[in-house]
Amino acid sequence: MARVDHAVSSGTFSLDGETFEVDNNIWVIGDDTECVVIDAPHSVSDILAVVGDRKVRAILCTHAHDDHVRVAPALREEVVAPIMLHPDDKVLWELTHTDYLWDVDLHDGFEISVGGTTLRAIHTPGHAPGAVCFHAPDLGCVFTGDTLFQGGPGATGRSFSDANLITKSIRERLFVLPDDTVVHTGHGDDTSIGAERAALGG
Ligand SMILES: [Zn+2]
């Protein structure tokens, strides 16, 4: 039976010439033998502590801000698994990694199975052009990266973000999920689709 494991990793986020201290969530989905990792923030060892001795099938990136993909190539070296990213985030990826590319292009509707469950990618541009959420219907949860947090939409004040687009993505692509869907975010605490829909009014 698939389960969700979690850790928090601390480091920095830099964009537009500014740097901030941030705590990022690491999400690992799978069973006792295999798993996928959602986002590769600041420390390979923080991620491997959650993975344990399981086979990693994929490194899934919610978007390519440096605090979500910084150690993706180093993690790939350790676990020998493909990095998957929506190609619309190429511009952000290249701000962090000039020596490495990702391996597999994600697209809306992309599915990956692990540990007897399936994750489906939902393209939710706005916070980043290639922002993707991963819905796990069997587990009743969605991994939203920086698109939807407890308390509302992700930030859109910096380069390559779009405030109108993130609202459209959230309303049209996330708020159609069941109310009791647990939202596992890129930073901070969980919430639910119903709670955020009520808060945003719609
Ligand atoms: Zn971000």
PDB file of C-alpha atoms and ligand atoms in Angstrom:
ATOM      1  CA  MET A   1       0.000   0.000   0.000  1.00  0.00           C
ATOM      2  CA  ALA A   2       1.401   3.345  -1.020  1.00  0.00           C
ATOM      3  CA  ARG A   3       1.973   6.014   1.594  1.00  0.00           C
ATOM      4  CA  VAL A   4       3.242   9.587   1.762  1.00  0.00           C
ATOM      5  CA  ASP A   5       6.439  10.370   3.688  1.00  0.00           C
ATOM      6  CA  HIS A   6       7.690  13.853   4.415  1.00  0.00           C
ATOM      7  CA  ALA A   7      10.621  15.908   5.640  1.00  0.00           C
ATOM      8  CA  VAL A   8      11.536  19.582   5.762  1.00  0.00           C
ATOM      9  CA  SER A   9      14.824  20.848   4.326  1.00  0.00           C
ATOM     10  CA  SER A  10      16.255  24.329   4.915  1.00  0.00           C
ATOM     11  CA  GLY A  11      18.274  26.525   2.601  1.00  0.00           C
ATOM     12  CA  THR A  12      17.883  29.542   0.335  1.00  0.00           C
ATOM     13  CA  PHE A  13      15.785  30.727  -2.592  1.00  0.00           C
ATOM     14  CA  SER A  14      17.270  33.266  -5.027  1.00  0.00           C
ATOM     15  CA  LEU A  15      15.611  35.125  -7.880  1.00  0.00           C
ATOM     16  CA  ASP A  16      15.843  38.614  -9.347  1.00  0.00           C
ATOM     17  CA  GLY A  17      19.039  39.309  -7.392  1.00  0.00           C
ATOM     18  CA  GLU A  18      17.572  38.650  -3.940  1.00  0.00           C
ATOM     19  CA  THR A  19      18.126  35.683  -1.633  1.00  0.00           C
ATOM     20  CA  PHE A  20      15.804  34.417   1.093  1.00  0.00           C
ATOM     21  CA  GLU A  21      16.014  31.747   3.798  1.00  0.00           C
ATOM     22  CA  VAL A  22      13.372  29.095   3.126  1.00  0.00           C
ATOM     23  CA  ASP A  23      12.117  25.773   4.497  1.00  0.00           C
ATOM     24  CA  ASN A  24      11.013  23.372   1.763  1.00  0.00           C
ATOM     25  CA  ASN A  25       8.860  20.279   2.039  1.00  0.00           C
ATOM     26  CA  ILE A  26      10.204  17.029   0.610  1.00  0.00           C
ATOM     27  CA  TRP A  27       7.496  14.545  -0.347  1.00  0.00           C
ATOM     28  CA  VAL A  28       8.164  10.858  -0.995  1.00  0.00           C
ATOM     29  CA  ILE A  29       5.356   8.630  -2.269  1.00  0.00           C
ATOM     30  CA  GLY A  30       5.578   4.859  -2.519  1.00  0.00           C
ATOM     31  CA  ASP A  31       5.539   1.553  -0.653  1.00  0.00           C
ATOM     32  CA  ASP A  32       8.318  -0.362   1.114  1.00  0.00           C
ATOM     33  CA  THR A  33      10.185  -1.186  -2.087  1.00  0.00           C
ATOM     34  CA  GLU A  34       9.871   1.781  -4.460  1.00  0.00           C
ATOM     35  CA  CYS A  35       9.027   5.483  -4.408  1.00  0.00           C
ATOM     36  CA  VAL A  36       9.070   8.780  -6.255  1.00  0.00           C
ATOM     37  CA  VAL A  37      10.477  12.010  -4.827  1.00  0.00           C
ATOM     38  CA  ILE A  38       8.660  15.310  -5.313  1.00  0.00           C
ATOM     39  CA  ASP A  39      11.142  18.199  -5.432  1.00  0.00           C
ATOM     40  CA  ALA A  40      14.839  18.182  -4.612  1.00  0.00           C
ATOM     41  CA  PRO A  41      15.544  21.295  -2.533  1.00  0.00           C
ATOM     42  CA  HIS A  42      18.675  21.849  -0.481  1.00  0.00           C
ATOM     43  CA  SER A  43      20.204  18.583   0.673  1.00  0.00           C
ATOM     44  CA  VAL A  44      20.540  15.134  -0.895  1.00  0.00           C
ATOM     45  CA  SER A  45      21.002  13.542   2.538  1.00  0.00           C
ATOM     46  CA  ASP A  46      17.727  15.073   3.782  1.00  0.00           C
ATOM     47  CA  ILE A  47      15.957  13.375   0.863  1.00  0.00           C
ATOM     48  CA  LEU A  48      17.761  10.046   1.210  1.00  0.00           C
ATOM     49  CA  ALA A  49      16.785   9.946   4.896  1.00  0.00           C
ATOM     50  CA  VAL A  50      13.136   9.778   3.785  1.00  0.00           C
ATOM     51  CA  VAL A  51      13.761   7.422   0.866  1.00  0.00           C
ATOM     52  CA  GLY A  52      15.696   4.870   2.934  1.00  0.00           C
ATOM     53  CA  ASP A  53      16.711   1.793   0.954  1.00  0.00           C
ATOM     54  CA  ARG A  54      13.828   2.025  -1.517  1.00  0.00           C
ATOM     55  CA  LYS A  55      14.289   2.232  -5.288  1.00  0.00           C
ATOM     56  CA  VAL A  56      13.566   5.768  -6.541  1.00  0.00           C
ATOM     57  CA  ARG A  57      11.559   5.628  -9.780  1.00  0.00           C
ATOM     58  CA  ALA A  58      11.551   9.349 -10.549  1.00  0.00           C
ATOM     59  CA  ILE A  59      12.481  12.786  -9.286  1.00  0.00           C
ATOM     60  CA  LEU A  60       9.359  14.862  -9.985  1.00  0.00           C
ATOM     61  CA  CYS A  61       9.747  18.646 -10.027  1.00  0.00           C
ATOM     62  CA  THR A  62       6.759  20.879  -9.250  1.00  0.00           C
ATOM     63  CA  HIS A  63       8.675  23.754 -10.888  1.00  0.00           C
ATOM     64  CA  ALA A  64      12.267  24.858 -11.432  1.00  0.00           C
ATOM     65  CA  HIS A  65      12.839  27.565  -8.806  1.00  0.00           C
ATOM     66  CA  ASP A  66      16.251  26.873  -7.316  1.00  0.00           C
ATOM     67  CA  ASP A  67      14.849  25.917  -3.904  1.00  0.00           C
ATOM     68  CA  HIS A  68      12.968  23.037  -5.583  1.00  0.00           C
ATOM     69  CA  VAL A  69      15.578  21.666  -8.008  1.00  0.00           C
ATOM     70  CA  ARG A  70      18.985  22.630  -6.637  1.00  0.00           C
ATOM     71  CA  VAL A  71      20.107  19.098  -5.715  1.00  0.00           C
ATOM     72  CA  ALA A  72      18.100  17.273  -8.411  1.00  0.00           C
ATOM     73  CA  PRO A  73      21.210  16.392 -10.492  1.00  0.00           C
ATOM     74  CA  ALA A  74      23.154  15.298  -7.384  1.00  0.00           C
ATOM     75  CA  LEU A  75      20.201  13.180  -6.244  1.00  0.00           C
ATOM     76  CA  ARG A  76      19.995  11.650  -9.721  1.00  0.00           C
ATOM     77  CA  GLU A  77      23.653  10.596  -9.380  1.00  0.00           C
ATOM     78  CA  GLU A  78      22.887   8.897  -6.051  1.00  0.00           C
ATOM     79  CA  VAL A  79      19.689   7.063  -6.900  1.00  0.00           C
ATOM     80  CA  VAL A  80      19.882   6.734 -10.712  1.00  0.00           C
ATOM     81  CA  ALA A  81      16.381   7.963 -11.492  1.00  0.00           C
ATOM     82  CA  PRO A  82      15.135  10.373 -14.167  1.00  0.00           C
ATOM     83  CA  ILE A  83      14.438  14.026 -13.352  1.00  0.00           C
ATOM     84  CA  MET A  84      11.016  15.025 -14.680  1.00  0.00           C
ATOM     85  CA  LEU A  85      10.066  18.659 -15.304  1.00  0.00           C
ATOM     86  CA  HIS A  86       7.582  20.593 -17.419  1.00  0.00           C
ATOM     87  CA  PRO A  87       9.583  22.098 -20.312  1.00  0.00           C
ATOM     88  CA  ASP A  88       7.929  25.510 -19.888  1.00  0.00           C
ATOM     89  CA  ASP A  89      10.234  25.938 -16.875  1.00  0.00           C
ATOM     90  CA  LYS A  90      13.410  25.658 -18.977  1.00  0.00           C
ATOM     91  CA  VAL A  91      14.207  29.343 -18.402  1.00  0.00           C
ATOM     92  CA  LEU A  92      14.096  28.882 -14.621  1.00  0.00           C
ATOM     93  CA  TRP A  93      15.990  25.590 -14.695  1.00  0.00           C
ATOM     94  CA  GLU A  94      18.823  27.284 -16.611  1.00  0.00           C
ATOM     95  CA  LEU A  95      19.127  29.960 -13.921  1.00  0.00           C
ATOM     96  CA  THR A  96      20.149  27.179 -11.529  1.00  0.00           C
ATOM     97  CA  HIS A  97      21.675  24.455 -13.676  1.00  0.00           C
ATOM     98  CA  THR A  98      23.790  25.265 -16.726  1.00  0.00           C
ATOM     99  CA  ASP A  99      25.707  21.970 -16.777  1.00  0.00           C
ATOM    100  CA  TYR A 100      22.796  19.542 -16.510  1.00  0.00           C
ATOM    101  CA  LEU A 101      19.385  19.051 -18.077  1.00  0.00           C
ATOM    102  CA  TRP A 102      16.389  17.129 -16.801  1.00  0.00           C
ATOM    103  CA  ASP A 103      15.504  13.775 -18.417  1.00  0.00           C
ATOM    104  CA  VAL A 104      11.761  13.581 -19.046  1.00  0.00           C
ATOM    105  CA  ASP A 105       9.327  16.327 -20.086  1.00  0.00           C
ATOM    106  CA  LEU A 106       6.170  16.397 -17.984  1.00  0.00           C
ATOM    107  CA  HIS A 107       2.884  17.394 -19.609  1.00  0.00           C
ATOM    108  CA  ASP A 108      -0.668  17.849 -18.444  1.00  0.00           C
ATOM    109  CA  GLY A 109      -2.149  14.390 -17.879  1.00  0.00           C
ATOM    110  CA  PHE A 110       1.227  12.668 -17.524  1.00  0.00           C
ATOM    111  CA  GLU A 111       0.845   9.652 -15.246  1.00  0.00           C
ATOM    112  CA  ILE A 112       3.378   7.716 -13.219  1.00  0.00           C
ATOM    113  CA  SER A 113       2.623   4.639 -11.123  1.00  0.00           C
ATOM    114  CA  VAL A 114       4.551   3.725  -7.990  1.00  0.00           C
ATOM    115  CA  GLY A 115       3.881   1.341  -5.133  1.00  0.00           C
ATOM    116  CA  GLY A 116       0.446   0.447  -6.481  1.00  0.00           C
ATOM    117  CA  THR A 117      -0.793   4.020  -6.780  1.00  0.00           C
ATOM    118  CA  THR A 118      -0.795   6.570  -9.605  1.00  0.00           C
ATOM    119  CA  LEU A 119       0.169  10.229  -9.698  1.00  0.00           C
ATOM    120  CA  ARG A 120      -1.246  12.433 -12.463  1.00  0.00           C
ATOM    121  CA  ALA A 121       0.372  15.722 -13.462  1.00  0.00           C
ATOM    122  CA  ILE A 122      -1.813  18.831 -13.681  1.00  0.00           C
ATOM    123  CA  HIS A 123      -0.189  21.780 -15.471  1.00  0.00           C
ATOM    124  CA  THR A 124      -0.928  24.844 -13.315  1.00  0.00           C
ATOM    125  CA  PRO A 125       1.045  27.791 -14.743  1.00  0.00           C
ATOM    126  CA  GLY A 126       1.198  31.050 -12.810  1.00  0.00           C
ATOM    127  CA  HIS A 127       3.784  30.840 -10.030  1.00  0.00           C
ATOM    128  CA  ALA A 128       6.064  29.501 -12.750  1.00  0.00           C
ATOM    129  CA  PRO A 129       5.280  28.844 -16.436  1.00  0.00           C
ATOM    130  CA  GLY A 130       5.928  25.112 -16.035  1.00  0.00           C
ATOM    131  CA  ALA A 131       4.378  24.713 -12.596  1.00  0.00           C
ATOM    132  CA  VAL A 132       2.829  21.279 -12.164  1.00  0.00           C
ATOM    133  CA  CYS A 133       0.734  19.712  -9.399  1.00  0.00           C
ATOM    134  CA  PHE A 134       0.628  15.956  -8.835  1.00  0.00           C
ATOM    135  CA  HIS A 135      -2.750  14.448  -7.966  1.00  0.00           C
ATOM    136  CA  ALA A 136      -2.906  11.063  -6.258  1.00  0.00           C
ATOM    137  CA  PRO A 137      -6.623  10.123  -6.386  1.00  0.00           C
ATOM    138  CA  ASP A 138      -6.162   6.816  -4.506  1.00  0.00           C
ATOM    139  CA  LEU A 139      -4.430   8.630  -1.677  1.00  0.00           C
ATOM    140  CA  GLY A 140      -6.875  11.554  -1.685  1.00  0.00           C
ATOM    141  CA  CYS A 141      -4.169  14.168  -1.941  1.00  0.00           C
ATOM    142  CA  VAL A 142      -2.519  16.607  -4.322  1.00  0.00           C
ATOM    143  CA  PHE A 143       1.039  17.931  -4.212  1.00  0.00           C
ATOM    144  CA  THR A 144       0.864  21.576  -5.198  1.00  0.00           C
ATOM    145  CA  GLY A 145       4.432  22.856  -4.984  1.00  0.00           C
ATOM    146  CA  ASP A 146       4.222  26.652  -4.781  1.00  0.00           C
ATOM    147  CA  THR A 147       0.912  26.943  -6.668  1.00  0.00           C
ATOM    148  CA  LEU A 148      -1.448  26.604  -3.676  1.00  0.00           C
ATOM    149  CA  PHE A 149      -0.595  26.997   0.015  1.00  0.00           C
ATOM    150  CA  GLN A 150      -2.500  26.981   3.263  1.00  0.00           C
ATOM    151  CA  GLY A 151      -3.894  30.510   2.982  1.00  0.00           C
ATOM    152  CA  GLY A 152      -4.009  30.956  -0.764  1.00  0.00           C
ATOM    153  CA  PRO A 153      -2.125  31.078  -4.053  1.00  0.00           C
ATOM    154  CA  GLY A 154       1.652  31.071  -4.329  1.00  0.00           C
ATOM    155  CA  ALA A 155       3.659  34.228  -4.920  1.00  0.00           C
ATOM    156  CA  THR A 156       3.563  35.889  -8.315  1.00  0.00           C
ATOM    157  CA  GLY A 157       5.612  39.039  -7.670  1.00  0.00           C
ATOM    158  CA  ARG A 158       8.817  37.893  -9.373  1.00  0.00           C
ATOM    159  CA  SER A 159      10.023  37.239 -12.891  1.00  0.00           C
ATOM    160  CA  PHE A 160       8.239  34.588 -14.953  1.00  0.00           C
ATOM    161  CA  SER A 161       5.168  34.607 -12.654  1.00  0.00           C
ATOM    162  CA  ASP A 162       1.625  35.641 -13.624  1.00  0.00           C
ATOM    163  CA  ALA A 163      -1.026  36.500 -11.008  1.00  0.00           C
ATOM    164  CA  ASN A 164      -4.031  36.144 -13.316  1.00  0.00           C
ATOM    165  CA  LEU A 165      -2.785  32.833 -14.603  1.00  0.00           C
ATOM    166  CA  ILE A 166      -2.227  31.282 -11.162  1.00  0.00           C
ATOM    167  CA  THR A 167      -5.788  32.207 -10.140  1.00  0.00           C
ATOM    168  CA  LYS A 168      -7.140  30.653 -13.329  1.00  0.00           C
ATOM    169  CA  SER A 169      -5.045  27.505 -12.779  1.00  0.00           C
ATOM    170  CA  ILE A 170      -6.217  27.119  -9.193  1.00  0.00           C
ATOM    171  CA  ARG A 171      -9.893  27.729  -9.977  1.00  0.00           C
ATOM    172  CA  GLU A 172     -10.080  25.631 -13.138  1.00  0.00           C
ATOM    173  CA  ARG A 173      -7.658  22.815 -12.357  1.00  0.00           C
ATOM    174  CA  LEU A 174      -7.388  22.415  -8.562  1.00  0.00           C
ATOM    175  CA  PHE A 175     -10.801  23.500  -7.264  1.00  0.00           C
ATOM    176  CA  VAL A 176     -12.436  20.815  -9.414  1.00  0.00           C
ATOM    177  CA  LEU A 177     -10.848  18.177  -7.161  1.00  0.00           C
ATOM    178  CA  PRO A 178     -12.933  16.784  -4.275  1.00  0.00           C
ATOM    179  CA  ASP A 179     -13.270  19.081  -1.234  1.00  0.00           C
ATOM    180  CA  ASP A 180     -11.604  16.612   1.107  1.00  0.00           C
ATOM    181  CA  THR A 181      -8.485  16.314  -1.062  1.00  0.00           C
ATOM    182  CA  VAL A 182      -5.477  16.949   1.189  1.00  0.00           C
ATOM    183  CA  VAL A 183      -3.131  19.595  -0.215  1.00  0.00           C
ATOM    184  CA  HIS A 184       0.556  18.882   0.423  1.00  0.00           C
ATOM    185  CA  THR A 185       2.385  22.137  -0.316  1.00  0.00           C
ATOM    186  CA  GLY A 186       5.928  23.091  -1.247  1.00  0.00           C
ATOM    187  CA  HIS A 187       6.385  25.137   1.932  1.00  0.00           C
ATOM    188  CA  GLY A 188       4.524  25.043   5.233  1.00  0.00           C
ATOM    189  CA  ASP A 189       1.489  23.147   6.438  1.00  0.00           C
ATOM    190  CA  ASP A 190      -1.089  21.001   4.669  1.00  0.00           C
ATOM    191  CA  THR A 191      -4.517  22.310   3.796  1.00  0.00           C
ATOM    192  CA  SER A 192      -7.474  20.977   1.789  1.00  0.00           C
ATOM    193  CA  ILE A 193      -9.108  21.879  -1.504  1.00  0.00           C
ATOM    194  CA  GLY A 194     -12.394  22.662   0.293  1.00  0.00           C
ATOM    195  CA  ALA A 195     -10.753  24.983   2.833  1.00  0.00           C
ATOM    196  CA  GLU A 196      -8.862  26.930   0.167  1.00  0.00           C
ATOM    197  CA  ARG A 197     -11.875  27.162  -2.143  1.00  0.00           C
ATOM    198  CA  ALA A 198     -13.931  28.591   0.732  1.00  0.00           C
ATOM    199  CA  ALA A 199     -11.161  31.039   1.637  1.00  0.00           C
ATOM    200  CA  LEU A 200     -10.723  32.268  -1.927  1.00  0.00           C
ATOM    201  CA  GLY A 201     -14.457  32.538  -2.494  1.00  0.00           C
ATOM    202  CA  GLY A 202     -15.537  30.536  -5.427  1.00  0.00           C
TER     203      GLY A 202
HETATM  204 ZN    ZN B   1       8.689  28.639  -6.308  1.00  0.00          ZN
END
